[in-house]
Coordinates of C-alpha atoms in Angstrom, one line a residue:
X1 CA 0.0 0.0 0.0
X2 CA 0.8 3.4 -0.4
X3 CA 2.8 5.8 2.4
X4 CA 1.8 9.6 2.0
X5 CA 4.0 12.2 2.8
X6 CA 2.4 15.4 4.3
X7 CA 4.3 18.6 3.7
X8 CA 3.5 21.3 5.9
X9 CA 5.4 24.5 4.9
X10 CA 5.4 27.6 7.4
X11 CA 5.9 30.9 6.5
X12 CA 5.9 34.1 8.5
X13 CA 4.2 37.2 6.2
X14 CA 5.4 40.0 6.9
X15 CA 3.1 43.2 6.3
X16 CA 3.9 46.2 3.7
X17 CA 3.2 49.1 4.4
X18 CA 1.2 51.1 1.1
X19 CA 0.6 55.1 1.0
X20 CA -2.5 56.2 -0.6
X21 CA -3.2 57.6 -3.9
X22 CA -5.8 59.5 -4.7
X23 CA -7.7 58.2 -7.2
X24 CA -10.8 60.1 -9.6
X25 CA -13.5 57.6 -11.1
X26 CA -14.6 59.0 -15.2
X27 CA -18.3 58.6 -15.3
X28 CA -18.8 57.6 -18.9
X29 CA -22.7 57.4 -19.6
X30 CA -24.2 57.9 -23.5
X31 CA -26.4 60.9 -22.3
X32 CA -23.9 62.9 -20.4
X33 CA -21.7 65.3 -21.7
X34 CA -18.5 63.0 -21.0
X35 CA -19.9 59.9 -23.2
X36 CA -17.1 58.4 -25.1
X37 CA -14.8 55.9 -23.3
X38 CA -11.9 57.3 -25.8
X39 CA -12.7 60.4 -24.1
X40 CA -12.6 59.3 -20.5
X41 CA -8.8 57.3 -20.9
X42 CA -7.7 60.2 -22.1
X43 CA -8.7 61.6 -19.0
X44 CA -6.9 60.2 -16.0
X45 CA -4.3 59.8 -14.2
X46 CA -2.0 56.6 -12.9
X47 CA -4.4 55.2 -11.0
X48 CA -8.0 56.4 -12.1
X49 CA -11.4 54.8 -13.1
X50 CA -13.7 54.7 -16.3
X51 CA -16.1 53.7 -15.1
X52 CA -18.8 52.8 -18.1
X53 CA -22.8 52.9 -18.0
X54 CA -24.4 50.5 -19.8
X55 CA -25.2 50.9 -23.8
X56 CA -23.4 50.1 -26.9
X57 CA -20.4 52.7 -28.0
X58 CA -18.9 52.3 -31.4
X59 CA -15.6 53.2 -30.5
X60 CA -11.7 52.3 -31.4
X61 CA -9.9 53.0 -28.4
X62 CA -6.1 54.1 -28.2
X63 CA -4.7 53.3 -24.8
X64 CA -3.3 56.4 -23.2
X65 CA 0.7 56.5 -21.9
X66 CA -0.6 56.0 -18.5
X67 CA -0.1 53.0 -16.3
X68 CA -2.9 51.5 -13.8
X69 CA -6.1 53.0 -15.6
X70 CA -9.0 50.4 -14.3
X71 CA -11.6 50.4 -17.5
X72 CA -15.0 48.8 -15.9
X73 CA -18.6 48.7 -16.6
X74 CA -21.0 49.4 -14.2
X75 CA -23.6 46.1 -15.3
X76 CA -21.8 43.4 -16.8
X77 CA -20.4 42.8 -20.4
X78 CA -24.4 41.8 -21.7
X79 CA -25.3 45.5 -21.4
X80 CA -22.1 47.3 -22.3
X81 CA -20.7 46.9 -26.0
X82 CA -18.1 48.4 -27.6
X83 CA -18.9 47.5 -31.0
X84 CA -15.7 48.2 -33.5
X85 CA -18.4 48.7 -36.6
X86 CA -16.4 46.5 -38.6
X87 CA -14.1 48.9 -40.0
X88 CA -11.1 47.2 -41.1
X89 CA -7.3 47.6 -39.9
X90 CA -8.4 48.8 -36.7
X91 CA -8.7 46.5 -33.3
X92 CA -11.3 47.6 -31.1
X93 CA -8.9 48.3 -28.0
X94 CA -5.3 48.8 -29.2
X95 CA -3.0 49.1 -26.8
X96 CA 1.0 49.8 -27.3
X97 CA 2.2 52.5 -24.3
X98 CA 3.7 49.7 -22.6
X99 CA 1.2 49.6 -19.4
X100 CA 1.3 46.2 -17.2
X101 CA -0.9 44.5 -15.6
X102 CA -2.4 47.1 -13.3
X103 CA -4.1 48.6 -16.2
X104 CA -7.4 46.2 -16.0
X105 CA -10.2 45.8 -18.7
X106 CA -13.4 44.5 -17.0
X107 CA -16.6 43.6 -17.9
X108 CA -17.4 44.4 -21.6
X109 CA -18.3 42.8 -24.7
X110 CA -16.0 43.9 -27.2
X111 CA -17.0 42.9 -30.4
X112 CA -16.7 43.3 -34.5
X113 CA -13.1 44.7 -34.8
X114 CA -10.9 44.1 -37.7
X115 CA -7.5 43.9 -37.8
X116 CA -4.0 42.5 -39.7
X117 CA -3.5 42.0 -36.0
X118 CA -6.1 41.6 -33.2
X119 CA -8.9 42.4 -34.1
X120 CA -10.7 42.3 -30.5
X121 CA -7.8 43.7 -28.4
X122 CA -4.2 44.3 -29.7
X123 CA -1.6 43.8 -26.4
X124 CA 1.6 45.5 -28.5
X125 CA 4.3 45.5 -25.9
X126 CA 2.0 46.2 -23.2
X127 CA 0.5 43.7 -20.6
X128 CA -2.8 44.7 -19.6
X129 CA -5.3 42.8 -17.4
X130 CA -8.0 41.4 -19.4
X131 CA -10.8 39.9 -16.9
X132 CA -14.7 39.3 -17.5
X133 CA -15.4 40.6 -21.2
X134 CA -16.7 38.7 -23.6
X135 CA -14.9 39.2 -27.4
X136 CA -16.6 38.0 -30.0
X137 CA -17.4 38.4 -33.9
X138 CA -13.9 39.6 -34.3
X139 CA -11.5 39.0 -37.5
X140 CA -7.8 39.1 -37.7
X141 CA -4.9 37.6 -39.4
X142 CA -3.5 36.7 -36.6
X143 CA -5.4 37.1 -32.6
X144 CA -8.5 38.0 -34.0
X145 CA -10.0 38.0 -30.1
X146 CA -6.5 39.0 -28.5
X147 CA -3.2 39.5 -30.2
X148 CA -0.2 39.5 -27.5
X149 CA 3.1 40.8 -29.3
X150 CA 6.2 41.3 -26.8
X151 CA 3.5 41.8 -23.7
X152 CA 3.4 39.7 -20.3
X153 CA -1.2 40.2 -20.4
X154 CA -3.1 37.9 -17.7
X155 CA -6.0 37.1 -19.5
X156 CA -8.8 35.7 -17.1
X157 CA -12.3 34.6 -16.7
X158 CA -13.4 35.9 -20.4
X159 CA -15.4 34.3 -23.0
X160 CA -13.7 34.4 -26.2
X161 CA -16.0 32.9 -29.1
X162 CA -17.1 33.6 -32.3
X163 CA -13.8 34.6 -33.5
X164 CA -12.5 34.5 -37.1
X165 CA -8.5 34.2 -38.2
X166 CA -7.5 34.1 -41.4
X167 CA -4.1 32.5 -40.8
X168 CA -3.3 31.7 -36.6
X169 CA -5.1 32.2 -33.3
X170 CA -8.6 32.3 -33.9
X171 CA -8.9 33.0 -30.2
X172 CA -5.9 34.3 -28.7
X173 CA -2.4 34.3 -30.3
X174 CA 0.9 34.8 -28.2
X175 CA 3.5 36.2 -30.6
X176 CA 7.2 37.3 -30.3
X177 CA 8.3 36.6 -26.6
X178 CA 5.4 37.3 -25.3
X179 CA 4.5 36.0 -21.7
X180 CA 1.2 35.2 -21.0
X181 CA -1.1 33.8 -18.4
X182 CA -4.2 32.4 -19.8
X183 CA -6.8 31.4 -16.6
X184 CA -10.2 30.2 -16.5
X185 CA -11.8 31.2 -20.0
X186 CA -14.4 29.7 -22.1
X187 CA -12.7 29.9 -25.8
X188 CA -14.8 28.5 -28.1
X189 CA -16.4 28.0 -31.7
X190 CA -13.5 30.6 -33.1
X191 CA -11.9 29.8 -36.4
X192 CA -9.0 29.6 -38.7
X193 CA -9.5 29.4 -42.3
X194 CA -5.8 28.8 -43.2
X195 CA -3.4 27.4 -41.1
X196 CA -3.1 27.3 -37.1
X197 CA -4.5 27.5 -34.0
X198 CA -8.1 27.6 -33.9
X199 CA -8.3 28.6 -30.1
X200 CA -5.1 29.5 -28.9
X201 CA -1.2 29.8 -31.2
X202 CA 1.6 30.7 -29.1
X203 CA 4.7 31.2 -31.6
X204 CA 8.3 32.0 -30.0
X205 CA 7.1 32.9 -26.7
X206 CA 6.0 31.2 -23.7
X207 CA 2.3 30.6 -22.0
X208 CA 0.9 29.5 -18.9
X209 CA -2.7 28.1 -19.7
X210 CA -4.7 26.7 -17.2
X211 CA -8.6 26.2 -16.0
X212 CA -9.9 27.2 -19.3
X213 CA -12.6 25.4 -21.1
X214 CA -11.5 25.2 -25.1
X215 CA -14.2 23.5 -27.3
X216 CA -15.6 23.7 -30.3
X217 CA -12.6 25.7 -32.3
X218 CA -11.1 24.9 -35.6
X219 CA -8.3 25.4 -38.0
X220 CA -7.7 24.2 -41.5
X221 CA -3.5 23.1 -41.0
X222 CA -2.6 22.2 -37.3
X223 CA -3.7 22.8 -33.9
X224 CA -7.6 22.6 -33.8
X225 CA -7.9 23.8 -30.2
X226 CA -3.9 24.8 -29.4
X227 CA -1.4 25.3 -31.7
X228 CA 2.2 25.5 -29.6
X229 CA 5.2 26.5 -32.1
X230 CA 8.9 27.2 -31.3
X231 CA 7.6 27.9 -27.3
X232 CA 7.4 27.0 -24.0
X233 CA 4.1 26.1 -22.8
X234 CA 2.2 25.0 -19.5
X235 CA -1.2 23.4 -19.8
X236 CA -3.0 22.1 -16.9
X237 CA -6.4 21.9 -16.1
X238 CA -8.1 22.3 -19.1
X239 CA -11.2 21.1 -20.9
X240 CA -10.0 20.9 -24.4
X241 CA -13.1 18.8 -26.0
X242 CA -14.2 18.5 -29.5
X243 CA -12.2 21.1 -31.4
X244 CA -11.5 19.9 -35.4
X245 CA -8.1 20.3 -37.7
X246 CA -8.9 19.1 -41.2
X247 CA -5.0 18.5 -41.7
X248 CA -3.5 18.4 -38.8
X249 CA -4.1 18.1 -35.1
X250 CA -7.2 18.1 -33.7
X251 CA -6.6 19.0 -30.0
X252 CA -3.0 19.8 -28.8
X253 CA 0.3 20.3 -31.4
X254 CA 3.5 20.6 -30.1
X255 CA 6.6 21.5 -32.4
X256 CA 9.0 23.5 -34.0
X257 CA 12.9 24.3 -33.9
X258 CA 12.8 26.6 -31.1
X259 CA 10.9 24.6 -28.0
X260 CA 12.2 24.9 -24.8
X261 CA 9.4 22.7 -22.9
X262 CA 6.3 21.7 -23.3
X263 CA 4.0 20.2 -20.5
X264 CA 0.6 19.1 -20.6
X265 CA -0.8 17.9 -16.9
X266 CA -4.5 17.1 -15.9
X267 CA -6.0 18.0 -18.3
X268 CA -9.5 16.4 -20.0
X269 CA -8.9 16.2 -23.7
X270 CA -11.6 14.0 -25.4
X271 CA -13.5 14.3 -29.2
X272 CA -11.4 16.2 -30.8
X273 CA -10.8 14.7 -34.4
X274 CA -8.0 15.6 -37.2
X275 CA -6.3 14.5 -40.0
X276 CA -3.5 13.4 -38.9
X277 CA -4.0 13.4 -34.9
X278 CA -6.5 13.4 -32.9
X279 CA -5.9 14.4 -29.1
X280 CA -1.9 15.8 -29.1
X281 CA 0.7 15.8 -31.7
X282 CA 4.4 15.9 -30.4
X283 CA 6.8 17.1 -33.2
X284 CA 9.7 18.6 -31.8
X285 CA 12.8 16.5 -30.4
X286 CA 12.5 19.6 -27.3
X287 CA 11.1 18.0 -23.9
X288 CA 7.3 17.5 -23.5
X289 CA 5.6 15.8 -20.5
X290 CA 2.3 14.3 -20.9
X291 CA 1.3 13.6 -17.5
X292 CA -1.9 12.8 -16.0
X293 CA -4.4 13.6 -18.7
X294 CA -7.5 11.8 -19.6
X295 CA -7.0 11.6 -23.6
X296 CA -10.4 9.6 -24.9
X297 CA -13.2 9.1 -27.7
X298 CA -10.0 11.4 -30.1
X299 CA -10.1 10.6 -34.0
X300 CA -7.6 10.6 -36.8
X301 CA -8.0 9.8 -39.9
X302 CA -4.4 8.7 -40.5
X303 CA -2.7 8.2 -37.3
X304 CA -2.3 8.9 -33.5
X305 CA -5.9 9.0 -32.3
X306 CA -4.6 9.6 -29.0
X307 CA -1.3 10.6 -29.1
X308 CA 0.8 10.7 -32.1
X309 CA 4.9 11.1 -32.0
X310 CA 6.9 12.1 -34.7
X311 CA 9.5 14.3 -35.7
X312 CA 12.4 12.7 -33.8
X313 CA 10.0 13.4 -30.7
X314 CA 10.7 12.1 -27.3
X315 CA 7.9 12.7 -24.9
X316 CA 7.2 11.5 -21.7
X317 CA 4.0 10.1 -21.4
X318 CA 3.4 9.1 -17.7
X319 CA -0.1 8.1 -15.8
X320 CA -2.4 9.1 -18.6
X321 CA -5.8 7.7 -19.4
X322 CA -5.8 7.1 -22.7
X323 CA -9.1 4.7 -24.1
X324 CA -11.3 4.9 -27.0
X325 CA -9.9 6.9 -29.3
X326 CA -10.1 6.3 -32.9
X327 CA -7.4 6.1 -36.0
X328 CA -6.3 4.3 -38.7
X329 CA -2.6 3.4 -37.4
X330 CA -2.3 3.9 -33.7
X331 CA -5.3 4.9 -32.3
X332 CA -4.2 4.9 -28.5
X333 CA -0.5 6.0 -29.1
X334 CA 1.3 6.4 -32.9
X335 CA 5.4 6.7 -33.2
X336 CA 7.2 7.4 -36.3
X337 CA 10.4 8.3 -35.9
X338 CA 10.3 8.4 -32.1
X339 CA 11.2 7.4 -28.7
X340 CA 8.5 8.2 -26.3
X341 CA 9.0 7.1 -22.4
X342 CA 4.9 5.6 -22.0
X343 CA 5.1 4.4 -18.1
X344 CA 2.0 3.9 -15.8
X345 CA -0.9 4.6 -18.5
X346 CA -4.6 3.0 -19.0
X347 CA -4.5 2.5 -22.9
X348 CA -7.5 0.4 -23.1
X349 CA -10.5 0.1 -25.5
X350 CA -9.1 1.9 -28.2
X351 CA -10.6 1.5 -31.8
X352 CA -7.5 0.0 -33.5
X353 CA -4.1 -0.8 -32.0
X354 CA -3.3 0.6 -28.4
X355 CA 0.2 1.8 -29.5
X356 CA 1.6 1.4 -33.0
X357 CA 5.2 1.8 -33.5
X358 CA 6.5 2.6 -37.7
X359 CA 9.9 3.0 -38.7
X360 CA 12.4 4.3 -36.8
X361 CA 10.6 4.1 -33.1
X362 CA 12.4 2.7 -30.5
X363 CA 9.8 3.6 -27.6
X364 CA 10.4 2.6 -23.8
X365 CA 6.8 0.9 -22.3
X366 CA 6.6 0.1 -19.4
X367 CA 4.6 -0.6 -16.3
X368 CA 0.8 0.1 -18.3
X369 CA -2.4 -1.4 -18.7
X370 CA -2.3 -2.3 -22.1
X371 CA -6.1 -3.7 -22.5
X372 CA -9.1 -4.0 -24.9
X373 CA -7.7 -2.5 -27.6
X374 CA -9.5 -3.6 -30.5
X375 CA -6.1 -4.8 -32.8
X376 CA -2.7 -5.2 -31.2
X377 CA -1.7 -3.8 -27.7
X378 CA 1.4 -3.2 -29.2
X379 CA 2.6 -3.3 -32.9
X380 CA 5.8 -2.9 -34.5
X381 CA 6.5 -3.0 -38.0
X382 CA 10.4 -2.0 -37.9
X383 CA 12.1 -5.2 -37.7
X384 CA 15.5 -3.8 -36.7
X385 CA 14.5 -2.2 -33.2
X386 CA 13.2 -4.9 -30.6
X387 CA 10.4 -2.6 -28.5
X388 CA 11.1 -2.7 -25.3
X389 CA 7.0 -3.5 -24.0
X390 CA 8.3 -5.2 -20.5
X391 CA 6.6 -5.3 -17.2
X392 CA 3.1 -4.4 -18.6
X393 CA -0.5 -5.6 -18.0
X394 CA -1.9 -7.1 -20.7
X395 CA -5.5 -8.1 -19.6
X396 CA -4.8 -11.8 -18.7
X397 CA -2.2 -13.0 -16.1
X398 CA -1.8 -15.8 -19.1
X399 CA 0.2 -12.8 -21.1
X400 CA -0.4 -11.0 -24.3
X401 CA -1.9 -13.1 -27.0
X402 CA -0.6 -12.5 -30.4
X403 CA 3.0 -13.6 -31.0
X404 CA 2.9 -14.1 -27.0
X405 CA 1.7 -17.1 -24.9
X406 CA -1.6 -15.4 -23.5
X407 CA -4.6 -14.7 -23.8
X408 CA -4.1 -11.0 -23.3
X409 CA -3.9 -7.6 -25.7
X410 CA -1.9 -9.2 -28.9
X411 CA 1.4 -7.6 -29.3
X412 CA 3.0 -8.0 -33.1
X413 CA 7.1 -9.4 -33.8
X414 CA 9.9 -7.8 -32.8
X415 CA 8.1 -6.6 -30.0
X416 CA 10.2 -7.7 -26.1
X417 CA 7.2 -8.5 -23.7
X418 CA 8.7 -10.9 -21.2
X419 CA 8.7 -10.6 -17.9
X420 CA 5.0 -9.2 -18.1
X421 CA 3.0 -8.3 -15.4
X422 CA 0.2 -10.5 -13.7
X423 CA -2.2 -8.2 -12.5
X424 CA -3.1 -4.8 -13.7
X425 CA -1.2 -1.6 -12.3
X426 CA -2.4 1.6 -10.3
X427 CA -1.7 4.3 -12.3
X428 CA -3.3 6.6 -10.5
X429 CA -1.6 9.1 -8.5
X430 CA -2.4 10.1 -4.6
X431 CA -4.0 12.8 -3.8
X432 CA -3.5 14.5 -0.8
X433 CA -4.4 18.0 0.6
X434 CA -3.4 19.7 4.2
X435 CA -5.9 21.4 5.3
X436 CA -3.9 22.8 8.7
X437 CA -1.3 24.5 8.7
X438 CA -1.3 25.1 5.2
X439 CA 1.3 28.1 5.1
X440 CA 1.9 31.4 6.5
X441 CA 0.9 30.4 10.4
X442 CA 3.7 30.7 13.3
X443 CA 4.1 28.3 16.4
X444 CA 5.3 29.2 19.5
X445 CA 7.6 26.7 20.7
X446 CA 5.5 23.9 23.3
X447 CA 1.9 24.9 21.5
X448 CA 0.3 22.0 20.1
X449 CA -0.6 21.8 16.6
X450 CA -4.1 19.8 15.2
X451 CA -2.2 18.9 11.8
X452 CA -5.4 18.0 9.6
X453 CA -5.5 16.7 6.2
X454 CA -7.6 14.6 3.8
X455 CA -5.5 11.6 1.8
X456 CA -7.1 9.7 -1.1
X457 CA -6.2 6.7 -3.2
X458 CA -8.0 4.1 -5.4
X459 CA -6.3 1.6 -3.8
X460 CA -6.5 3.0 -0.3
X461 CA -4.1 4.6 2.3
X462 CA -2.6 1.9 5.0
X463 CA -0.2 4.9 6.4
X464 CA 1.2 8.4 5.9
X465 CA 4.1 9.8 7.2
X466 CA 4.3 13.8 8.4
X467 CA 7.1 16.0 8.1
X468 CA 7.7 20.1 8.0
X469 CA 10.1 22.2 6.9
X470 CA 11.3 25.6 7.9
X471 CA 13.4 26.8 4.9
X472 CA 11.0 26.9 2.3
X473 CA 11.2 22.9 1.7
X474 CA 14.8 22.8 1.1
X475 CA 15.2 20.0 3.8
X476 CA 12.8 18.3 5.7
X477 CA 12.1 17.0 9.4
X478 CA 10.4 13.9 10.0
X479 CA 7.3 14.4 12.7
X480 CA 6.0 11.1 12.5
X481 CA 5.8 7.7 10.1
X482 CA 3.1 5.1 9.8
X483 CA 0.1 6.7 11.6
X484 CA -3.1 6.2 10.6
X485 CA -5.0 8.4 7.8
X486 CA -7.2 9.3 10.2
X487 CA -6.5 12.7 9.0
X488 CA -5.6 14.0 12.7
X489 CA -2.3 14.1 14.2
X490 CA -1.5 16.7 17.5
X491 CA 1.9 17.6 17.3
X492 CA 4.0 19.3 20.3
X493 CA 6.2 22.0 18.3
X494 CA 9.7 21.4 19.1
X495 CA 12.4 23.9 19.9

């Protein structure tokens, strides 16, 4: 069984002190005299307010050369449009003074710009706040809801749909060493009629995306949901569902020359369908880690339902779900040309082969559940490199069938099997979360602490083990081993 270890981190806050600056809130209303928004930036101070009345103003607004403007609406983004009239070359909000991310736009729908660039918002060297707008009906070359060029923006909790590209980022596009934060949007039925990058494209820059729901987007080329080029990319905790590619990748692509890292962890990806790949395509020899992930019900019409590797790829694809996807070579996993690392995965009841290895792949597979696949568990068809497919689960404690003695998933030749495993593996990670102290609280030396927690496992907790740390987790002190997860432990704090 499984031994938890639960970190407890303390940190003494200190308290900063902050002087007051006064601050004058623009009242921007379509019946008073000051009814332009245009008007009202131009306005303030560092530090002021727009503060927007309801109605629709057909406006393109020029960000001033003055840091921490706040531009709000008084009811909500349903009730306060600023509509760009669809006049082209000219984004709705352009902004390239260089402000950061104190300057905040919140709560509008910003719709029907066009644009080369950003046809919604353009972020040109500049790093704005962009938080609870919705952007729609917008067209660009490139960004057509939000082009980021050079700029560090924090886009959060918008809806982004409806979006039309002619060549990358239907949704957002990250361009030219551009840092962004991406949290908690819905981005969704935008397009590109080109090339890449129906919802997001991030091209030689780097992104942190997480919590966002990204469905329904397409491109023509690569990168139906995400496009990731020449960049270094975090994705975690996304729905990325049933975005299309009719080339390329359907849900996730991965490549070029200039990668640094790529990693993809806990995130649902299901039902997206391609050309080429359906769920993620890995294309750069540059490290990606595919961890955690729930990668199902994908569709290729070539290869790599779930996952395909090319390119001279080497991924690491570790305690993934990855069932019922659908493709023509390799519907769970497809390898051409590549060495993946596939350790502790479910890759069960896919619609073809489980993981399908062409010429040139010398994958490492190890320690799965290699099950119900409707053809072979594993296949190889490169009969100088042996596939190294030891230690796995194969459905049967008899083996894989096939070319092996079993009754299990078939594997193909020239693929290494033995010693196999005789009963399944949990690939599932532990989850565990400490409730108290959970950082930030100080002890006086002889209190007791109530250390509480909550520790979770499919295959149960027999023990868990406590320790703390009082250099920011640089070493570690052992409280106490194999108690109970009974989720209580009273601890004397030592000198």
């Amino acid at each position: 069984m499984k031994q938890y270890k639960i970190l407890v981190l303390c940190i003494v806050m200190g308290l900063l002190s902050v002087a007051e600056v006064d601050a004058t809130i623009w009242y921007v209303h379509p019946d008073s005299t000051l009814n332009s928004i245009q008007a009202g930036l131009d306005s303030c101070s560092i530090g002021d307010t727009v503060l927007v009345a309801p109605g629709i103003y057909y406006e393109h607004l020029n960000w001033p050369n003055t840091q921490s403007i706040v531009l709000t609406s008084e009811s909500g983004p349903s009730t306060t449009i600023i509509d760009g009239d669809s006049i082209s070359y000219i984004p709705v909000i352009n902004i390239n003074t260089g402000v950061d991310s104190t300057t905040i736009i919140d709560g509008f729908t910003i719709q029907c710009g066009i644009a080369n660039m950003g046809g919604g918002i353009m972020c040109d060297h500049s790093s704005p706040t962009i938080t609870n707008n919705i952007i729609t009906h917008n067209g660009a070359s490139g960004g057509a809801g939000i082009y980021c060029d050079s700029s560090s923006a924090i886009i959060i909790r918008n809806t982004i749909v409806n979006n039309i590209g002619g060549d990358c980022g239907g949704g957002i596009m990250c361009d030219n060493h551009s840092s962004v934060t991406i949290t908690d949007n819905i981005i969704s039925n935008n397009h590109i009629l080109a090339f890449v990058g129906g919802g997001i494209f991030c091209r030689y820059s780097s992104a942190t995306i997480t919590g966002n729901v990204i469905t329904h987007n397409y491109s023509y080329f690569s990168g139906g949901g995400i496009e990731c080029t020449s960049c270094s990319v975090t994705i975690t905790d996304n729905d990325i569902s049933k975005n299309v590619c009719d080339l390329g990748c359907g849900g996730i692509y991965c490549g070029g020359g200039g990668v640094s890292s790529i990693t993809i962890t806990d995130n649902t990806i299901t039902y997206n369908s391609g050309g080429y790949s359906g769920g993620i395509e890995c294309a750069t020899s540059h490290p990606i880690n595919i961890i955690n992930n729930t990668i199902s019900y994908n569709t290729s019409a070539d290869c790599g339902g779930g996952i395909r590797c090319n390119y001279g790829s080497s991924p690491t694809i570790l305690s993934n779900t990855i069932t019922n996807n659908t493709a023509l070579y390799g519907s769970g996993i497809y390898c051409d040309n590549a060495s993946p690392l596939i350790q502790m995965c479910n890759i069960s009841g896919n619609n073809g082969d489980g993981i399908y290895c062409e010429s040139g792949s010398d994958p490492v597979i190890n320690y799965n559940n290699i099950i119900d696949n409707t053809d072979y568990g594993v296949r190889n068809v490169d009969p100088s490199i042996i596939v190294d497919a030891e230690y796995n689960w194969w459905g049967d404690p008899s083996g894989p069938g096939g070319v092996g003695p079993g009754t299990g998933d078939e594997v193909s030749d020239w693929v290494d099997y033995e010693p196999w495993l005789t009963d399944s593996v949990d690939v599932f990670p532990p989850e565990v979360l400490v409730i108290y102290p959970n950082g930030g609280e100080s002890f006086v030396v002889g209190d007791t602490c109530d250390i509480t927690w909550l520790a979770t496992d499919n295959v149960g907790v027999d023990s868990v083990s406590i320790l703390y740390s009082t250099d920011a987790g640089l070493s570690w002190d052992t409280i106490a081993t194999g108690e109970p997860n009974d989720s209580l432990y009273e601890w004397i704090i030592p000198s």
